[in-house]
Coordinates of C-alpha atoms in Angstrom, one line a residue:
Chain A
M1 CA -0.5 -49.9 21.4
S2 CA -2.8 -50.9 18.4
D3 CA -4.1 -48.9 15.7
R4 CA -6.2 -50.1 12.9
A5 CA -6.4 -47.6 10.1
D6 CA -9.8 -48.7 8.6
K7 CA -12.1 -48.5 11.4
S8 CA -15.5 -48.2 9.9
A9 CA -18.4 -46.2 11.4
P10 CA -19.7 -47.5 14.5
A11 CA -22.8 -49.7 15.4
T12 CA -24.9 -48.1 17.9
A13 CA -25.6 -50.2 20.9
K14 CA -28.6 -48.4 22.7
A15 CA -29.3 -45.2 20.7
A16 CA -31.3 -45.5 17.5
R17 CA -29.9 -43.4 14.6
P18 CA -32.2 -40.4 14.0
A19 CA -33.6 -39.5 10.4
R20 CA -32.1 -36.0 9.4
P21 CA -34.9 -33.6 10.5
K22 CA -37.0 -31.8 7.8
L23 CA -37.9 -28.2 8.4
P24 CA -40.6 -26.4 6.7
V25 CA -39.5 -24.6 3.5
Q26 CA -39.1 -21.1 3.8
R27 CA -39.4 -19.1 0.8
T28 CA -36.8 -16.5 0.2
D29 CA -35.5 -14.4 -2.9
G30 CA -31.9 -15.3 -1.9
R31 CA -31.2 -11.6 -1.3
G32 CA -31.5 -11.1 2.4
E33 CA -35.1 -11.7 3.3
R34 CA -35.0 -12.3 7.0
V35 CA -36.9 -14.8 9.2
P36 CA -39.2 -12.6 11.3
G37 CA -37.5 -11.4 14.6
L38 CA -33.9 -12.0 13.5
R39 CA -31.9 -8.8 13.8
P40 CA -29.3 -7.7 11.3
L41 CA -26.3 -9.5 11.9
A42 CA -24.2 -8.0 14.7
P43 CA -20.7 -6.7 14.0
I44 CA -17.9 -9.2 14.7
V45 CA -16.2 -6.8 16.9
P46 CA -18.8 -5.1 19.2
K47 CA -19.0 -1.4 19.4
G48 CA -19.8 0.6 22.5
S49 CA -17.6 -1.2 24.9
M50 CA -16.3 0.6 28.0
S51 CA -12.9 0.3 26.7
G52 CA -13.8 1.5 23.1
Q53 CA -15.6 4.6 24.8
S54 CA -12.4 5.1 26.7
L55 CA -10.1 5.1 23.7
V56 CA -12.5 7.6 22.0
L57 CA -12.1 9.9 24.9
V58 CA -8.4 9.6 25.4
I59 CA -8.0 10.2 21.7
A60 CA -10.2 13.2 21.8
I61 CA -8.2 14.7 24.6
M62 CA -4.9 14.2 23.0
S63 CA -6.2 15.4 19.5
F64 CA -7.5 18.6 21.2
L65 CA -4.0 18.9 22.8
A66 CA -2.2 18.5 19.5
C67 CA -4.6 20.8 17.7
L68 CA -4.0 23.5 20.1
A69 CA -0.2 23.1 19.7
V70 CA -0.6 23.3 15.9
G71 CA -2.7 26.2 16.2
A72 CA -0.3 28.1 18.7
V73 CA 2.6 27.1 16.3
S74 CA 0.9 28.5 13.4
L75 CA -0.1 31.7 15.2
V76 CA 3.5 32.3 16.7
N77 CA 5.1 31.5 13.3
K78 CA 2.7 34.0 11.4
S79 CA 3.1 36.7 14.2
A80 CA 6.9 36.2 13.9
Q81 CA 6.9 36.8 10.1
T82 CA 4.8 39.9 10.5
W83 CA 7.0 41.4 13.2
Q84 CA 10.0 40.9 10.7
S85 CA 8.1 41.8 7.8
Q86 CA 7.0 45.2 9.3
I87 CA 10.6 46.0 10.6
A88 CA 12.1 45.3 7.4
R89 CA 9.5 47.2 5.5
E90 CA 11.1 50.5 6.6
A91 CA 14.2 52.3 6.8
T92 CA 15.0 55.6 8.4
I93 CA 16.9 58.7 7.3
Q94 CA 18.1 60.8 10.2
I95 CA 19.3 64.4 9.7
R96 CA 21.3 65.8 12.6
P97 CA 20.9 69.6 13.1
S98 CA 23.8 72.1 12.7
D99 CA 24.3 75.7 12.2
D100 CA 25.5 75.4 8.5
I101 CA 22.5 73.4 7.1
D102 CA 19.1 74.5 6.2
M103 CA 17.1 71.4 7.8
E104 CA 14.1 71.8 5.6
A105 CA 16.0 71.9 2.4
A106 CA 18.1 69.0 3.8
L107 CA 15.0 66.9 4.3
R108 CA 13.6 67.3 1.0
Q109 CA 16.9 66.6 -0.6
A110 CA 17.1 63.3 1.3
Q111 CA 13.4 62.6 0.4
E112 CA 14.1 63.1 -3.3
L113 CA 17.3 61.2 -3.3
A114 CA 15.8 58.2 -1.6
S115 CA 12.7 58.2 -3.6
G116 CA 14.8 58.0 -6.8
F117 CA 16.5 54.7 -5.8
S118 CA 15.3 51.4 -7.2
G119 CA 13.8 49.3 -4.3
V120 CA 12.3 52.2 -2.5
R121 CA 8.6 52.7 -2.8
G122 CA 8.5 56.1 -1.4
A123 CA 9.9 58.5 1.4
R124 CA 8.1 60.6 3.7
I125 CA 9.2 63.4 5.8
I126 CA 8.1 63.3 9.5
G127 CA 6.9 66.8 9.9
R128 CA 7.5 69.3 12.8
A129 CA 4.2 68.5 14.4
E130 CA 4.6 64.9 14.3
T131 CA 8.1 65.0 15.5
V132 CA 6.8 67.0 18.5
A133 CA 4.3 64.5 19.2
L134 CA 6.9 61.6 19.1
L135 CA 9.2 63.4 21.7
E136 CA 6.2 64.6 23.8
P137 CA 6.3 61.4 26.2
W138 CA 10.0 62.2 27.0
L139 CA 10.2 66.0 26.8
G140 CA 6.7 67.1 27.6
S141 CA 4.4 69.5 25.6
G142 CA 5.0 72.9 24.2
L143 CA 8.6 71.6 22.8
G144 CA 9.9 74.1 20.5
L145 CA 12.0 72.1 18.0
D146 CA 14.1 75.4 17.0
E147 CA 15.2 75.7 20.5
L148 CA 16.7 72.1 20.8
P149 CA 19.1 70.4 18.4
V150 CA 16.6 67.5 17.7
P151 CA 17.2 65.2 14.6
R152 CA 14.6 65.0 12.0
L153 CA 13.5 62.1 10.3
V154 CA 12.7 60.6 6.8
V155 CA 10.9 57.5 6.8
V156 CA 11.6 55.4 3.6
T157 CA 9.4 52.6 2.5
I158 CA 11.2 49.6 1.2
D159 CA 10.1 47.1 -1.5
E160 CA 10.5 44.0 0.4
D161 CA 11.0 41.8 -2.6
S162 CA 13.7 43.7 -4.1
P163 CA 15.3 46.0 -1.4
P164 CA 17.6 48.8 -2.3
D165 CA 21.5 48.5 -2.0
F166 CA 21.6 50.4 1.5
A167 CA 25.5 50.9 1.2
L168 CA 25.0 52.8 -2.1
L169 CA 22.2 54.6 -0.5
Q170 CA 24.1 55.5 2.5
D171 CA 27.1 56.7 0.3
A172 CA 24.9 58.9 -1.8
L173 CA 23.2 60.3 1.2
Y174 CA 26.4 61.2 2.8
Q175 CA 27.6 62.9 -0.5
S176 CA 24.6 65.3 -0.7
V177 CA 23.5 65.6 2.9
P178 CA 26.5 65.4 5.1
N179 CA 24.5 65.3 8.3
A180 CA 22.4 62.7 7.2
S181 CA 22.7 58.8 8.2
L182 CA 20.6 56.0 7.1
D183 CA 19.3 53.3 9.6
D184 CA 18.2 50.3 7.8
H185 CA 16.9 48.7 11.1
R186 CA 19.2 45.7 10.2
A187 CA 20.3 45.1 13.8
W188 CA 16.4 45.0 14.9
V189 CA 15.7 42.9 11.9
D190 CA 18.4 40.4 12.6
R191 CA 17.4 40.1 16.4
L192 CA 13.9 39.7 15.5
V193 CA 14.4 37.2 13.0
G194 CA 16.6 35.4 15.5
M195 CA 13.8 35.6 18.1
A196 CA 11.2 34.7 15.6
R197 CA 13.1 31.8 14.5
T198 CA 13.7 30.6 17.9
T199 CA 10.0 30.9 19.0
T200 CA 9.1 28.9 15.9
V201 CA 11.4 26.3 16.7
I202 CA 10.4 26.0 20.3
G203 CA 6.7 25.8 19.1
L204 CA 7.7 23.0 16.7
C205 CA 9.6 21.1 19.5
I206 CA 6.6 21.5 21.8
L207 CA 4.3 20.3 18.8
I208 CA 6.6 17.2 18.1
L209 CA 6.5 16.2 21.8
V210 CA 2.5 16.7 21.8
L211 CA 2.3 14.7 18.7
A212 CA 4.7 12.0 20.2
A213 CA 2.5 11.9 23.2
L214 CA -0.5 11.4 20.9
V215 CA 1.0 8.7 19.1
L216 CA 2.0 6.8 22.1
T217 CA -1.3 7.4 23.7
V218 CA -3.2 6.4 20.9
I219 CA -1.1 3.1 20.7
F220 CA -1.3 2.2 24.1
A221 CA -5.1 3.1 24.4
T222 CA -5.9 0.9 21.4
R223 CA -3.6 -2.0 22.8
G224 CA -5.7 -1.7 25.9
A225 CA -9.1 -1.6 24.2
M226 CA -7.8 -4.6 22.1
A227 CA -6.8 -6.7 25.1
G228 CA -10.6 -7.0 25.8
N229 CA -11.3 -8.5 22.5
Q230 CA -8.5 -11.0 22.7
H231 CA -11.1 -13.9 22.8
I232 CA -12.7 -12.7 19.7
I233 CA -9.6 -12.9 17.9
E234 CA -8.9 -16.6 19.2
V235 CA -12.5 -17.8 18.2
L236 CA -12.3 -16.4 14.8
H237 CA -8.9 -17.9 14.3
F238 CA -9.8 -21.2 15.5
I239 CA -12.9 -21.5 13.3
G240 CA -10.8 -20.9 10.2
A241 CA -10.6 -17.2 9.7
R242 CA -7.7 -15.8 7.7
S243 CA -5.4 -13.2 9.5
G244 CA -6.4 -10.5 7.0
F245 CA -10.2 -11.2 7.8
V246 CA -9.6 -10.9 11.5
A247 CA -7.5 -8.0 11.1
R248 CA -9.8 -6.0 9.0
Q249 CA -12.7 -6.6 11.4
F250 CA -10.6 -4.8 14.0
H251 CA -9.1 -2.0 11.9
R252 CA -12.4 -0.9 10.7
R253 CA -14.0 -0.5 14.1
F254 CA -10.9 1.1 15.5
L255 CA -10.5 3.4 12.6
L256 CA -13.8 4.8 13.3
S257 CA -13.1 5.1 16.9
G258 CA -9.8 6.9 16.1
I259 CA -11.3 9.4 13.5
W260 CA -14.3 10.0 15.9
G261 CA -12.1 10.9 18.8
G262 CA -9.9 13.0 16.4
V263 CA -13.1 14.7 15.2
I264 CA -14.2 15.5 18.8
G265 CA -10.8 16.9 19.9
G266 CA -10.3 18.6 16.7
G267 CA -13.8 20.2 16.5
F268 CA -13.2 21.5 20.2
A269 CA -9.8 22.9 19.2
T270 CA -11.5 24.6 16.1
L271 CA -14.1 26.0 18.1
I272 CA -11.7 27.6 20.4
F273 CA -9.7 29.1 17.5
V274 CA -12.9 30.7 16.0
L275 CA -14.1 32.0 19.4
V276 CA -10.5 33.6 20.1
S277 CA -10.5 35.1 16.6
F278 CA -14.0 36.5 17.1
W279 CA -13.1 37.9 20.2
S280 CA -9.9 39.4 18.9
A281 CA -12.0 41.0 15.9
R282 CA -14.2 42.4 18.5
N283 CA -11.7 43.8 20.9
I284 CA -9.1 45.0 18.4
I285 CA -10.2 48.6 18.9
T286 CA -9.6 48.6 22.9
P287 CA -6.3 49.3 24.3
Q288 CA -5.8 45.8 25.4
G289 CA -6.7 44.4 21.9
E290 CA -4.2 46.7 20.4
Q291 CA -1.5 45.3 22.5
A292 CA -2.6 41.9 21.9
S293 CA -2.6 42.4 18.3
A294 CA 0.8 44.1 18.4
F295 CA 1.9 40.6 19.4
F296 CA -0.2 38.3 17.6
G297 CA -1.7 40.1 14.9
D298 CA -5.3 39.4 14.3
F299 CA -5.3 36.1 16.1
S300 CA -6.4 34.3 13.2
I301 CA -4.5 31.0 12.6
G302 CA -4.9 30.6 8.9
L303 CA -5.7 27.7 6.5
G304 CA -2.3 26.0 7.5
A305 CA -3.5 25.5 10.9
Y306 CA -7.0 24.2 9.9
A307 CA -5.0 21.9 7.5
G308 CA -3.0 20.7 10.6
V309 CA -6.0 20.1 12.5
F310 CA -7.5 17.9 9.7
A311 CA -4.1 16.0 9.7
V312 CA -4.2 15.4 13.4
I313 CA -7.7 13.9 12.8
V314 CA -6.4 11.7 9.9
L315 CA -3.4 10.7 12.0
A316 CA -5.4 9.8 15.0
G317 CA -7.6 7.5 12.8
V318 CA -4.9 5.9 10.8
L319 CA -2.7 5.4 13.9
T320 CA -5.6 3.7 15.8
A321 CA -6.5 1.5 12.7
L322 CA -2.8 0.7 12.1
T323 CA -2.3 -0.2 15.8
S324 CA -5.4 -2.6 16.0
H325 CA -4.1 -4.1 12.7
V326 CA -0.7 -4.7 14.0
T327 CA -1.8 -6.0 17.3
V328 CA -4.2 -8.6 15.7
L329 CA -1.6 -9.8 13.3
R330 CA 0.9 -10.1 16.4
T331 CA -1.5 -11.8 18.4
L332 CA -2.6 -14.3 15.6
H333 CA 1.4 -14.9 15.3
D334 CA 1.4 -15.6 19.0
I335 CA -1.4 -18.0 18.9
D336 CA 0.3 -19.9 16.1
D337 CA 4.0 -19.7 17.3
H338 CA 4.3 -18.8 21.1
H339 CA 1.2 -20.5 22.4
A340 CA 1.7 -23.6 20.0
D341 CA 5.1 -24.1 21.1
P342 CA 5.3 -26.4 24.3
G343 CA 8.8 -25.7 24.9
R344 CA 7.9 -22.1 25.7
L345 CA 4.9 -23.1 27.9
D346 CA 5.4 -24.6 31.3
Y347 CA 2.3 -25.4 33.3
Chain B
M1 CA -7.0 -38.3 7.6
I2 CA -4.7 -37.6 10.6
R3 CA -2.1 -39.5 11.6
F4 CA 0.3 -39.5 14.6
E5 CA 3.7 -41.2 14.5
N6 CA 5.8 -41.6 17.8
V7 CA 4.6 -38.2 18.9
G8 CA 5.9 -36.8 22.4
L9 CA 4.9 -33.6 24.1
R10 CA 6.7 -31.8 26.8
Y11 CA 5.8 -28.4 28.4
G12 CA 8.9 -26.4 29.0
M13 CA 11.4 -28.6 31.0
G14 CA 8.8 -30.5 32.6
P15 CA 8.1 -34.3 32.2
E16 CA 6.9 -35.8 29.0
V17 CA 2.8 -35.5 29.0
L18 CA 2.6 -37.6 26.0
R19 CA 5.1 -40.4 25.0
D20 CA 5.3 -42.2 21.7
V21 CA 1.9 -41.8 20.8
S22 CA 0.8 -43.4 17.3
F23 CA -2.5 -43.6 15.9
H24 CA -4.5 -42.8 12.6
I25 CA -7.8 -41.3 12.4
P26 CA -9.6 -42.6 9.4
K27 CA -12.2 -40.8 7.4
Q28 CA -15.9 -41.4 8.7
S29 CA -14.4 -42.9 11.9
F30 CA -15.8 -42.6 15.2
Q31 CA -13.7 -42.7 18.3
F32 CA -13.8 -41.8 22.0
L33 CA -10.6 -40.3 23.6
T34 CA -10.7 -41.0 27.4
G35 CA -8.4 -41.2 30.6
P36 CA -8.2 -39.8 33.8
S37 CA -8.2 -36.1 34.5
G38 CA -4.7 -34.8 33.6
A39 CA -3.9 -37.6 31.3
G40 CA -3.4 -35.1 28.5
K41 CA -6.7 -35.5 26.7
T42 CA -7.0 -31.7 25.9
S43 CA -3.2 -31.7 24.9
L44 CA -3.9 -34.4 22.4
L45 CA -7.0 -32.7 21.1
R46 CA -4.8 -29.5 20.8
L47 CA -2.2 -31.3 18.9
L48 CA -5.1 -32.9 16.7
F49 CA -6.4 -29.2 16.1
M50 CA -2.9 -27.9 15.0
S51 CA -2.9 -25.5 18.3
L52 CA 0.0 -27.2 19.8
R53 CA 3.2 -28.5 18.1
P54 CA 4.6 -31.8 19.3
T55 CA 8.1 -31.9 21.0
R56 CA 8.8 -34.8 18.9
G57 CA 7.3 -37.2 16.1
L58 CA 5.3 -36.7 13.0
I59 CA 1.8 -35.5 12.8
T60 CA 0.1 -35.4 9.3
V61 CA -3.3 -33.8 8.9
F62 CA -4.9 -34.1 5.6
D63 CA -1.8 -35.7 4.3
Q64 CA 0.3 -32.6 5.2
D65 CA 3.2 -32.9 7.8
I66 CA 2.0 -30.0 10.2
A67 CA 5.7 -29.2 10.8
T68 CA 6.0 -28.1 7.0
I69 CA 2.7 -26.2 6.9
K70 CA 2.9 -22.6 6.1
P71 CA 1.0 -20.3 8.4
V72 CA -1.4 -19.2 5.6
E73 CA -2.4 -22.4 4.8
L74 CA -3.6 -23.2 8.5
P75 CA -6.9 -21.3 8.3
L76 CA -7.7 -23.5 5.2
L77 CA -7.0 -26.7 7.1
R78 CA -8.8 -25.7 10.2
R79 CA -12.0 -25.0 8.3
R80 CA -11.9 -28.7 7.6
I81 CA -11.9 -29.4 11.2
G82 CA -14.8 -28.7 13.6
V83 CA -14.0 -28.1 17.3
V84 CA -16.1 -28.1 20.5
F85 CA -14.2 -26.4 23.1
Q86 CA -14.4 -27.5 26.8
D87 CA -15.0 -23.6 27.7
F88 CA -17.4 -23.1 24.6
R89 CA -15.7 -20.0 23.5
L90 CA -19.0 -18.3 22.1
L91 CA -18.9 -14.6 21.4
D92 CA -21.3 -13.0 24.2
H93 CA -22.4 -10.0 22.0
M94 CA -23.8 -12.3 19.3
T95 CA -27.0 -14.2 19.3
I96 CA -27.0 -18.1 19.4
Y97 CA -28.1 -17.6 15.5
E98 CA -25.1 -15.4 14.7
N99 CA -22.6 -17.7 16.9
V100 CA -23.6 -20.7 15.0
G101 CA -23.3 -19.0 11.5
L102 CA -19.9 -17.3 12.3
P103 CA -17.7 -20.1 10.7
L104 CA -19.8 -19.5 7.5
R105 CA -19.6 -15.8 7.9
V106 CA -15.8 -15.8 8.2
R107 CA -15.8 -18.0 5.0
G108 CA -17.2 -15.0 3.3
K109 CA -20.6 -16.7 2.7
E110 CA -23.9 -14.4 2.5
E111 CA -26.2 -14.9 5.3
A112 CA -29.2 -15.8 3.0
T113 CA -27.1 -18.9 2.0
Y114 CA -26.9 -20.5 5.3
R115 CA -29.8 -19.1 7.2
H116 CA -31.8 -22.3 6.7
D117 CA -28.9 -24.5 7.7
V118 CA -28.4 -22.6 11.0
L119 CA -32.1 -22.5 11.9
E120 CA -32.3 -26.2 11.2
L121 CA -29.1 -27.2 13.1
L122 CA -30.3 -25.2 16.1
K123 CA -33.7 -27.0 16.2
W124 CA -31.7 -30.2 16.0
V125 CA -29.9 -29.4 19.2
G126 CA -33.1 -28.3 20.8
L127 CA -32.6 -24.4 20.7
G128 CA -35.0 -23.6 17.9
E129 CA -36.9 -21.3 20.2
R130 CA -34.0 -19.4 21.6
I131 CA -32.2 -18.4 18.3
H132 CA -32.3 -14.6 19.7
A133 CA -30.8 -15.3 23.0
L134 CA -27.4 -14.2 24.1
P135 CA -24.9 -16.5 25.6
P136 CA -24.8 -14.9 28.9
V137 CA -28.2 -16.0 29.5
L138 CA -27.8 -19.6 28.6
S139 CA -27.3 -22.5 30.9
G140 CA -23.9 -24.5 30.5
G141 CA -25.8 -27.1 28.5
E142 CA -27.2 -24.7 26.2
K143 CA -23.9 -23.1 25.7
Q144 CA -22.5 -26.4 25.0
R145 CA -25.2 -27.3 22.3
V146 CA -24.4 -23.9 20.6
A147 CA -20.7 -24.8 20.6
I148 CA -21.6 -28.1 19.1
A149 CA -23.7 -26.5 16.3
R150 CA -21.1 -24.1 15.5
A151 CA -18.7 -26.7 15.1
L152 CA -21.0 -28.8 13.0
I153 CA -22.4 -25.9 10.8
D154 CA -20.0 -26.3 7.9
Q155 CA -20.1 -30.2 8.0
P156 CA -16.5 -30.7 8.8
E157 CA -14.4 -33.7 7.7
I158 CA -13.5 -34.2 11.3
L159 CA -15.1 -33.2 14.5
L160 CA -13.1 -32.9 17.8
A161 CA -15.3 -32.4 21.0
D162 CA -13.7 -31.9 24.3
E163 CA -16.1 -33.0 27.0
P164 CA -19.2 -32.3 24.8
T165 CA -21.5 -33.6 27.3
G166 CA -20.0 -32.5 30.5
N167 CA -22.8 -30.0 31.2
V168 CA -26.0 -31.7 30.1
D169 CA -28.3 -34.1 31.6
T170 CA -28.6 -37.6 30.4
P171 CA -31.5 -37.1 27.9
M172 CA -29.6 -34.4 26.3
A173 CA -26.3 -36.2 26.2
R174 CA -28.0 -39.1 24.4
R175 CA -29.4 -36.5 22.0
L176 CA -26.1 -34.9 21.3
L177 CA -24.6 -38.4 20.8
R178 CA -27.2 -39.2 18.2
L179 CA -26.3 -35.9 16.5
F180 CA -22.6 -37.0 16.5
L181 CA -23.5 -40.2 15.0
E182 CA -25.8 -38.7 12.4
M183 CA -22.9 -36.4 11.4
N184 CA -20.6 -39.5 11.2
R185 CA -23.0 -41.2 9.2
L186 CA -23.0 -38.4 6.9
G187 CA -19.2 -38.6 6.6
T188 CA -17.7 -36.7 9.5
A189 CA -15.0 -38.5 11.4
V190 CA -15.6 -37.8 15.2
V191 CA -13.3 -37.7 18.2
I192 CA -14.9 -37.2 21.6
A193 CA -12.9 -36.6 24.5
T194 CA -14.7 -37.5 27.5
H195 CA -14.6 -39.8 30.7
D196 CA -18.3 -40.4 30.8
L197 CA -18.4 -44.1 30.6
G198 CA -22.2 -44.1 30.5
L199 CA -21.8 -42.1 27.1
M200 CA -19.1 -44.5 25.9
D201 CA -21.2 -47.5 26.6
Q202 CA -23.9 -46.3 24.3
V203 CA -21.9 -46.6 21.3
D204 CA -19.8 -49.5 20.1
A205 CA -16.8 -47.4 19.0
R206 CA -13.0 -47.4 19.3
R207 CA -11.8 -46.1 22.4
M208 CA -8.4 -44.2 22.8
I209 CA -7.3 -44.6 26.3
L210 CA -4.6 -42.0 27.6
S211 CA -2.8 -43.2 30.7
N212 CA 0.7 -41.8 32.1
G213 CA 1.3 -40.4 28.8
Q214 CA 0.7 -43.3 26.7
L215 CA -2.0 -44.2 24.5
E216 CA -3.7 -47.6 24.1
I217 CA -6.4 -48.2 21.5
Y218 CA -9.2 -50.7 21.9
E219 CA -11.1 -51.4 18.6

């Protein structure tokens, strides 16, 4: 084997050396004046490929589901808080009838006593007509309260921020009105709080699962779309593009795809929230609307849920860009490491 | 410029496809790399281009041992090397003009600064009238000329061409050879992998012949 280092340029045998061609001078101002017919430079990563469109569609669908989950959790959480608040806002003084008390006087005494307690906003006696109306579904119309030993009620409105000492109120009532008992709805409140918290936790678990599905779907869809661009990464790499340059080309394109998919999905979810809220507001006065509002309030999901929708859109965009960035860097690493290592290739 | 010392290459657990290969490619030199199909020409070009690491031996590129080069430095070295791939590797969504200007674009140059050079080079390779065409509508020979123009656009210090005249007719092959010679005259070292004897006979240049994994050099 021979190798002489200082080989000079060859002499041509048959082909004559050409002179370097001279092109007509084109005057430009150096700021981008274009030769007629030259289009603006195409983006290095093409847009509008089939895999790119599929990616946008997948992200839109998953974002839509995630936004619906965010709205549902927000609605359940808000309704649960409302139930809890409504029950905790009131207590009831019940006075059992007996021969030795003047019921009306006892009611007034209990009302005055309760009203004077700190943490009590007011106390209202349920009048005779109202009591009859309350019992009508069970005992029928034309009920005479004096003929039956029906307990009478005083509804006490509580200051939720600084509720009264219920034990002290109970003792004071017992001292002045022996037939009175105080029901602070604690048992109901505790059960409702438990139910509300359970409902919210279940909703959050579903939300986490949907978000996890969103994350995984976006990652796999992005990697699928990236597979169609493998040759671009290789070409850029072999013509001397730095890793950061290549990654930037892709994550810009995929950030836009992710955000666009998120906006479509989030937009549709928001539209549904607005439509349901509008329907609820229109039907609140109907019996069905009343039943629905008893459970779900006014069906409005609040600013928190809209912030959640925005967060889902941002998440979809960032995740897509990040996945494409990582995929590009991994591909470049593979080209320089895995593909360049003959020990790992056998063909 | 590029030096191989006792370089060996083995894929996986297979036999050595290159054995004790030693040579030096000086500045402004011109050589053909030839040998029968499967002799390892493309593997040797990949080693020259640092897209493959040797199993053993020492390779220095621009006075740097490639075994110790950091990954972040590779793009800078590759910018000094022009490569014409056998399968062209053009980007189908870009016009000929955009494909040829791509190496300068990735170096961060403004289009206005390289537009004339790209147009001039495209005329030189006979594609001056097809600057708007996309690669899918080009013939094999036209694609090859675009790939050559892309490799030459930044006036590399060394040009590696894998069968650069494999898809063109004889007059065009001769014209492309003149282009390589002109680039060589202007300072670029050229390595052309080919088994086109007619092409090699046109130039009195060094011949590197690969056979059975070993390299013989005829000055």
